[in-house]
Amino acid sequence: MALSNDVVALFYLAAGILVILGLNRLSRPATARQGNYYAITGMVVAISVTLMQQDVTRYGFVIAGIVVGGIIGTLIALKIKMTAVPQLVALLHSFVGLAATLIAVGIFMEKSAAHQLSTVLAVELFIGAVIGAITFSGSLVAFAKLQALMPSKPLRFTGQHWVNLFLGLSLFGLGGYFLLTYSLGALVVIVGIAVLFGVLLIVPIGGPDMPVIVSMLNSYSGWAAAATGFTLGNHLLIMVGALVGFSGAILSYIMCRAMNRTLLNVVLGGFGGNNSSQDVNTTSNDRGFKSAAVEDATFMMENAERVIIVPGYGMAVAQAQQAVKELMEHLEAKGVDVKFAIHPVAGRMPGHMNVLLAEADIPYEKVYEMDVINSEFSQADIALVVGANDVTNPAAKDDESSPIYGMPILDVYKARQTFFIKRSMRPGYSGVDNQLFYRDNCSLIFGDAKDICQKMVSQYAMAA
């Protein structure tokens, strides 16, 4: 049954509203799941209505794509570990970019054969192909870094910015030639240069900046979808793509503010992985640090009034969130006030720690963002850091020579006593030694975060 254009427009409007409501609900952990339902419903409506339009006459490939893609997506969703979600998100962004590029090339070949190319359409095809190709290759590089298929540290070479400038100018020059000649060869070269440009844009980005890059690539994927919407004349795709593009850009800005850096500084001045483990070990031996036993930490925490837990990527790697929840429950049973402090760039993607804590069913009202919780560290008896490194490093405030100087951090060092769960003295993702380790009120507990937290829980269980 084919739908009229007016009916299609009405359903598209409803789908767009559902997507907007979904984005709004995703801004808060307590409503994020509801936001996903809204967005899913909106996309189901959009796809269903699109398939009922008059232009769609054959459904074989469409149904096959939905079935195969649905099966693959479901299997991935069921098997994926929470630690691998950031790289999965980056990989999915690459699919959006690839789709936008292929659509641009496909539409060009179709319209060129029918002699229906115009300057406006050529501009749309150029923009869609360039943004899509950059998103595709840049997202693959981000995936490779997050998956440890490439070094997480910045990969830079002499004259890199000049090369990027040359590639950017080449894209505009070839774009002008493409608009004048409608040449398929020019379009193919444009796509190739954009792919290379995307690679060179992301390889200099260091590990600490990955949350910003993931949100930036999310924005790119939105603009790629919007450009595809113009090419296909699909108003809903334009609207949804613009929403994703703007929301990703706003999130990137928020993340940059959390690091006290600009997006241009992140893209052009990535850092991370500069310190070798040998240098760090030498520094550690020279300065000295204190270690503590699990029994010491459990005794002090159960006799405390206020405990603030700071989760980090180490918790994600160890899959310790459930053990952390059990620890919270034992402490609360003894009358301890327990709260969680989240840094905006903790983990490998925006909201990574919030997702992990929600997975363990830790109440949303116990999870606080940095700006809210920072003032409470000075009143806290214990701060328990579970694998968070760079976001707790006082060097960001005290050491002007540090690469992370100026980045807002969680004021863990202000707590009466800090226990830091850590596998070794190796630095965090940025490669910067954590000055917190050498403070008088900090003690390190070495080991796997999950094992340590489970031992703490066992201590309380035996004492009960």
XYZ file of C-alpha atoms in Angstrom:
464
model
C 0.000 0.000 0.000
C 1.595 3.253 -1.181
C 1.187 6.302 1.042
C 0.569 9.836 -0.172
C 3.275 12.470 0.286
C 1.216 14.263 2.945
C 0.820 11.094 5.007
C 4.528 10.329 4.659
C 5.397 13.859 5.819
C 3.109 13.456 8.843
C 4.715 10.180 9.878
C 8.184 11.626 9.305
C 7.287 14.497 11.613
C 6.167 12.031 14.282
C 9.380 10.039 13.867
C 11.457 13.207 14.155
C 9.681 14.186 17.367
C 10.362 10.740 18.812
C 14.066 11.060 17.965
C 14.194 14.506 19.600
C 12.516 13.132 22.724
C 15.005 10.250 22.700
C 17.975 12.615 22.591
C 16.475 14.620 25.425
C 16.047 11.531 27.604
C 19.589 10.365 26.830
C 20.961 13.434 28.606
C 20.249 11.878 32.030
C 21.166 8.361 33.213
C 17.799 7.865 34.907
C 15.900 8.386 31.625
C 18.486 7.073 29.137
C 16.780 3.710 28.676
C 13.476 5.447 27.953
C 15.302 7.686 25.483
C 16.544 4.639 23.606
C 12.995 3.301 23.357
C 11.763 6.611 21.959
C 14.539 6.740 19.358
C 14.062 3.092 18.356
C 10.340 3.647 17.899
C 11.021 6.726 15.798
C 13.385 4.831 13.512
C 10.956 1.904 13.148
C 8.254 4.364 12.088
C 10.646 6.097 9.673
C 11.820 2.862 8.010
C 8.306 1.438 7.769
C 6.907 4.582 6.159
C 9.851 4.838 3.758
C 9.237 1.283 2.543
C 5.583 2.155 1.883
C 6.377 5.028 -0.475
C 5.508 4.820 -4.184
C 9.163 4.852 -5.270
C 9.838 1.553 -3.493
C 8.738 -1.261 -5.788
C 11.065 -4.143 -4.886
C 11.741 -5.376 -1.371
C 14.102 -8.327 -1.826
C 17.421 -6.619 -1.093
C 15.826 -4.391 1.556
C 14.380 -7.298 3.520
C 17.595 -9.295 3.132
C 19.622 -6.360 4.441
C 17.319 -5.849 7.418
C 17.334 -9.544 8.335
C 21.101 -10.060 7.947
C 21.960 -6.761 9.595
C 19.467 -7.389 12.399
C 20.921 -10.809 13.144
C 24.501 -9.503 13.148
C 23.566 -6.525 15.320
C 21.683 -8.689 17.799
C 24.547 -11.165 18.157
C 27.038 -8.339 18.673
C 24.807 -6.657 21.261
C 24.425 -9.910 23.203
C 28.120 -10.799 23.177
C 29.838 -7.433 23.407
C 31.627 -6.640 26.657
C 31.104 -3.230 28.210
C 34.829 -2.537 27.895
C 34.511 -2.941 24.123
C 31.557 -0.565 23.669
C 33.725 2.487 22.789
C 35.428 0.714 19.904
C 32.093 -0.725 18.783
C 30.650 2.796 18.665
C 33.631 3.954 16.604
C 33.186 1.019 14.220
C 29.467 1.775 13.798
C 30.333 5.385 12.971
C 32.548 4.082 10.174
C 29.573 2.197 8.708
C 27.572 5.426 8.538
C 30.428 7.152 6.760
C 30.874 4.283 4.315
C 27.140 4.237 3.568
C 27.138 7.984 2.872
C 30.117 7.632 0.509
C 28.640 4.682 -1.384
C 25.298 6.436 -1.742
C 27.005 9.547 -3.110
C 28.919 7.505 -5.721
C 25.853 5.403 -6.554
C 23.569 8.415 -7.043
C 26.225 10.077 -9.194
C 26.461 7.056 -11.495
C 22.668 6.780 -11.732
C 22.071 10.457 -12.469
C 25.068 10.670 -14.797
C 23.754 7.795 -16.915
C 20.357 9.529 -17.107
C 21.964 12.943 -17.841
C 20.212 14.408 -14.775
C 23.205 15.919 -12.978
C 23.025 19.531 -11.831
C 25.352 21.875 -9.974
C 23.261 21.677 -6.808
C 23.240 17.867 -6.881
C 26.978 17.799 -7.593
C 27.629 19.984 -4.536
C 25.504 17.637 -2.416
C 27.376 14.603 -3.762
C 30.753 16.225 -3.116
C 29.880 17.145 0.480
C 28.354 13.738 1.223
C 31.311 11.845 -0.257
C 33.934 13.930 1.573
C 32.262 13.869 4.997
C 31.396 10.188 4.615
C 34.925 9.178 3.596
C 36.547 11.170 6.427
C 34.101 9.660 8.915
C 34.745 6.171 7.558
C 38.541 6.182 7.747
C 38.774 8.336 10.890
C 36.392 6.025 12.744
C 38.374 2.968 11.685
C 41.545 4.546 13.102
C 39.719 5.354 16.352
C 38.494 1.751 16.492
C 42.034 0.451 15.929
C 43.427 2.647 18.710
C 40.710 1.681 21.179
C 41.052 -2.002 20.272
C 44.851 -1.761 20.730
C 45.409 -2.709 17.087
C 47.370 0.556 16.867
C 49.412 2.356 19.542
C 47.216 4.620 21.664
C 49.907 7.301 21.767
C 49.888 10.090 19.150
C 51.558 9.168 15.863
C 53.111 12.315 14.453
C 55.637 13.131 11.744
C 57.470 16.234 10.575
C 55.344 18.470 8.392
C 52.132 16.678 9.303
C 50.034 19.849 9.492
C 51.357 20.998 6.114
C 50.373 17.661 4.607
C 46.877 17.996 6.058
C 46.634 21.543 4.710
C 47.715 20.342 1.256
C 45.116 17.548 1.317
C 42.392 19.970 2.409
C 43.230 22.427 -0.383
C 43.395 19.531 -2.857
C 39.882 18.479 -1.871
C 38.517 21.950 -2.579
C 40.446 22.191 -5.866
C 39.236 18.812 -7.088
C 35.759 19.675 -5.851
C 35.718 22.699 -8.135
C 36.912 20.558 -11.045
C 34.206 17.977 -10.275
C 31.487 20.655 -10.303
C 32.660 21.826 -13.744
C 33.152 18.433 -15.394
C 30.957 15.945 -13.495
C 33.879 13.528 -13.779
C 33.615 10.127 -12.110
C 37.406 9.973 -11.955
C 37.507 13.249 -10.030
C 34.911 11.950 -7.572
C 36.894 8.750 -7.004
C 40.097 10.735 -6.356
C 38.168 13.032 -3.991
C 36.993 10.001 -2.011
C 40.535 8.619 -1.876
C 42.009 11.892 -0.611
C 39.207 12.231 1.971
C 39.919 8.698 3.240
C 43.605 9.554 3.648
C 42.703 12.866 5.278
C 40.502 11.052 7.799
C 43.378 8.740 8.737
C 45.864 11.588 9.150
C 43.312 13.548 11.168
C 42.941 10.859 13.855
C 46.356 9.139 14.094
C 47.904 12.122 15.980
C 45.195 11.876 18.661
C 46.393 10.420 21.959
C 44.515 8.099 24.282
C 43.292 10.746 26.755
C 41.482 12.598 23.968
C 39.585 9.554 22.704
C 36.277 10.447 24.441
C 36.306 13.767 22.578
C 37.201 12.086 19.284
C 34.411 9.511 19.658
C 31.849 12.279 20.160
C 33.396 14.287 17.290
C 33.111 11.291 14.952
C 29.534 10.893 16.134
C 28.953 14.441 14.927
C 30.617 13.658 11.590
C 28.367 10.630 11.108
C 25.349 12.858 11.687
C 26.480 15.361 9.062
C 27.204 12.500 6.668
C 23.645 11.255 7.159
C 22.254 14.766 6.645
C 24.242 15.159 3.412
C 22.841 11.818 2.250
C 19.364 13.082 3.065
C 19.858 16.039 0.724
C 21.106 13.702 -2.000
C 18.134 11.364 -1.640
C 15.629 14.149 -1.026
C 14.648 12.561 2.297
C 13.564 15.225 4.800
C 13.646 12.916 7.811
C 17.227 11.837 7.104
C 18.218 15.495 6.877
C 16.522 16.281 10.185
C 17.838 13.262 12.101
C 21.322 13.699 10.652
C 21.359 17.357 11.687
C 20.186 16.425 15.186
C 22.980 13.864 15.559
C 25.491 16.269 14.035
C 24.612 19.137 16.361
C 24.298 16.942 19.461
C 27.691 15.355 18.749
C 29.253 18.786 18.243
C 27.739 20.080 21.489
C 28.937 16.986 23.358
C 32.446 17.457 21.916
C 32.400 21.052 23.169
C 31.284 19.918 26.640
C 34.016 17.265 26.729
C 36.638 19.818 25.690
C 35.488 22.152 28.455
C 35.878 19.280 30.916
C 39.506 19.000 29.775
C 40.003 22.782 29.642
C 41.025 22.513 26.009
C 39.645 23.571 22.623
C 38.586 21.134 19.931
C 41.272 22.563 17.652
C 43.862 21.879 20.357
C 42.636 18.293 20.685
C 42.822 17.701 16.926
C 46.150 19.454 16.347
C 47.930 18.842 19.651
C 47.157 15.313 20.821
C 49.193 13.937 23.670
C 49.605 10.647 25.479
C 51.918 7.739 25.880
C 55.042 9.851 26.088
C 56.450 8.365 29.280
C 58.035 4.959 29.214
C 57.367 2.522 32.021
C 61.063 2.644 32.864
C 60.941 6.399 33.428
C 57.850 6.072 35.581
C 59.352 3.289 37.677
C 62.476 5.354 38.214
C 60.401 8.321 39.346
C 58.346 6.107 41.650
C 61.396 4.599 43.314
C 62.958 8.019 43.818
C 59.892 9.623 45.373
C 58.365 6.722 47.247
C 54.736 5.767 47.754
C 52.686 3.944 50.355
C 50.874 0.678 49.780
C 48.043 -0.714 51.875
C 46.503 -4.105 52.498
C 42.862 -4.853 51.733
C 42.205 -5.304 55.454
C 43.436 -1.790 56.213
C 41.121 -0.245 53.628
C 38.050 -2.246 54.678
C 38.573 -1.363 58.348
C 38.877 2.349 57.662
C 35.924 2.425 55.258
C 33.517 0.646 57.597
C 34.423 3.129 60.331
C 33.996 6.143 58.071
C 30.976 8.409 57.776
C 31.405 9.417 54.119
C 33.015 7.419 51.321
C 33.275 8.605 47.721
C 34.031 5.969 45.077
C 35.695 7.111 41.849
C 35.349 4.554 39.016
C 37.649 4.570 35.997
C 38.681 2.523 33.010
C 40.501 0.073 35.289
C 37.109 -0.858 36.731
C 35.788 -1.394 33.206
C 38.712 -3.616 32.190
C 38.350 -5.734 35.333
C 34.540 -5.849 35.007
C 34.416 -4.852 38.677
C 31.183 -2.832 38.667
C 29.118 -5.599 40.294
C 31.735 -6.097 43.020
C 31.763 -2.335 43.571
C 27.990 -2.405 44.000
C 28.254 -5.175 46.612
C 30.919 -3.153 48.403
C 28.588 -0.146 48.411
C 25.770 -2.250 49.879
C 27.962 -3.607 52.702
C 29.161 -0.112 53.595
C 25.637 1.296 53.585
C 24.520 -1.570 55.815
C 27.061 -0.268 58.343
C 25.664 3.260 58.110
C 28.275 4.709 55.746
C 27.171 7.389 53.290
C 28.459 6.211 49.869
C 28.507 8.315 46.704
C 30.057 7.900 43.254
C 32.031 10.617 41.470
C 32.176 10.616 37.650
C 34.565 12.678 35.544
C 33.145 13.680 32.119
C 36.021 12.049 30.236
C 36.473 8.963 32.437
C 36.716 5.826 30.314
C 36.976 5.690 26.549
C 33.729 7.320 25.479
C 31.237 9.882 26.834
C 29.158 8.387 29.648
C 31.224 5.182 29.779
C 31.281 5.013 33.596
C 27.591 5.905 33.873
C 26.740 2.959 31.620
C 28.856 0.555 33.668
C 27.327 1.656 36.974
C 23.834 1.448 35.499
C 24.620 -2.084 34.307
C 25.297 -3.017 37.948
C 21.995 -1.375 39.009
C 23.727 1.228 41.161
C 21.041 3.860 41.922
C 21.247 6.922 39.696
C 20.830 9.248 42.654
C 24.149 8.036 44.084
C 26.094 8.972 40.932
C 27.348 12.570 40.753
C 29.123 14.518 38.041
C 32.430 16.245 38.750
C 31.055 19.787 39.129
C 28.556 18.608 41.746
C 30.705 16.239 43.804
C 34.056 18.063 43.849
C 33.129 20.292 46.775
C 32.392 17.187 48.914
C 35.827 15.555 48.749
C 37.144 17.813 51.506
C 34.419 16.455 53.827
C 34.915 12.820 52.790
C 36.656 10.423 55.171
C 37.661 8.030 52.385
C 38.013 8.349 48.624
C 38.250 4.959 46.923
C 39.642 5.214 43.389
C 38.899 2.126 41.282
C 41.181 2.304 38.275
C 40.792 6.016 37.453
C 44.129 7.657 36.768
C 44.436 10.810 34.679
C 41.179 12.333 35.942
C 42.507 12.284 39.543
C 46.033 13.558 38.860
C 46.868 16.733 40.870
C 49.545 17.551 38.262
C 46.686 19.055 36.263
C 46.560 21.784 38.924
C 50.109 21.918 40.299
C 52.533 21.203 37.465
C 52.569 23.745 34.641
C 54.967 21.556 32.647
C 52.533 18.619 32.655
C 50.697 17.853 29.391
C 47.432 17.672 31.339
C 47.957 20.980 33.167
C 44.720 22.964 33.287
C 42.420 19.962 32.908
C 39.717 19.952 35.602
C 40.062 16.869 37.796
C 38.187 15.134 40.583
C 39.592 16.587 43.818
C 40.357 13.173 45.292
C 43.500 14.490 46.970
C 41.341 16.602 49.330
C 39.809 13.564 51.047
C 41.091 12.652 54.504
C 42.411 9.343 53.146
C 42.567 7.998 49.579
C 42.841 4.326 48.648
C 43.839 3.820 45.035
C 43.246 0.390 43.462
C 45.788 -0.113 40.682
C 47.478 -3.004 38.903
C 50.959 -1.426 38.816
C 52.802 1.876 38.844
C 52.421 2.284 35.096
C 50.921 5.663 34.135
C 47.409 6.180 32.812
C 46.314 6.418 29.201
C 47.985 9.814 28.847
C 51.376 8.417 29.841
C 51.623 11.003 32.660
C 52.712 9.908 36.140
C 49.987 10.481 38.744
C 51.220 12.842 41.464
C 48.449 11.627 43.756
C 50.401 8.425 44.452
C 53.032 10.340 46.428
C 50.682 12.325 48.661
C 50.776 11.561 52.391
C 47.048 10.783 52.447
C 47.168 8.288 49.554
C 47.802 4.544 49.773
C 47.924 2.173 46.814
C 46.287 -1.245 46.782
C 47.884 -3.260 43.996
C 45.870 -5.853 42.118
C 42.942 -6.483 39.804
C 40.063 -4.143 40.666
C 37.473 -6.914 40.695
C 39.581 -9.195 42.899
C 40.347 -6.374 45.346
C 36.706 -5.304 45.654
C 35.575 -8.914 46.089
C 38.141 -9.372 48.864
C 36.777 -6.257 50.560
C 33.254 -7.658 50.330
C 34.467 -10.981 51.754
C 36.077 -9.175 54.681
C 32.765 -7.550 55.549
C 30.884 -10.814 55.072
C 33.190 -12.648 57.495
C 32.834 -9.904 60.073
C 29.030 -9.965 59.887
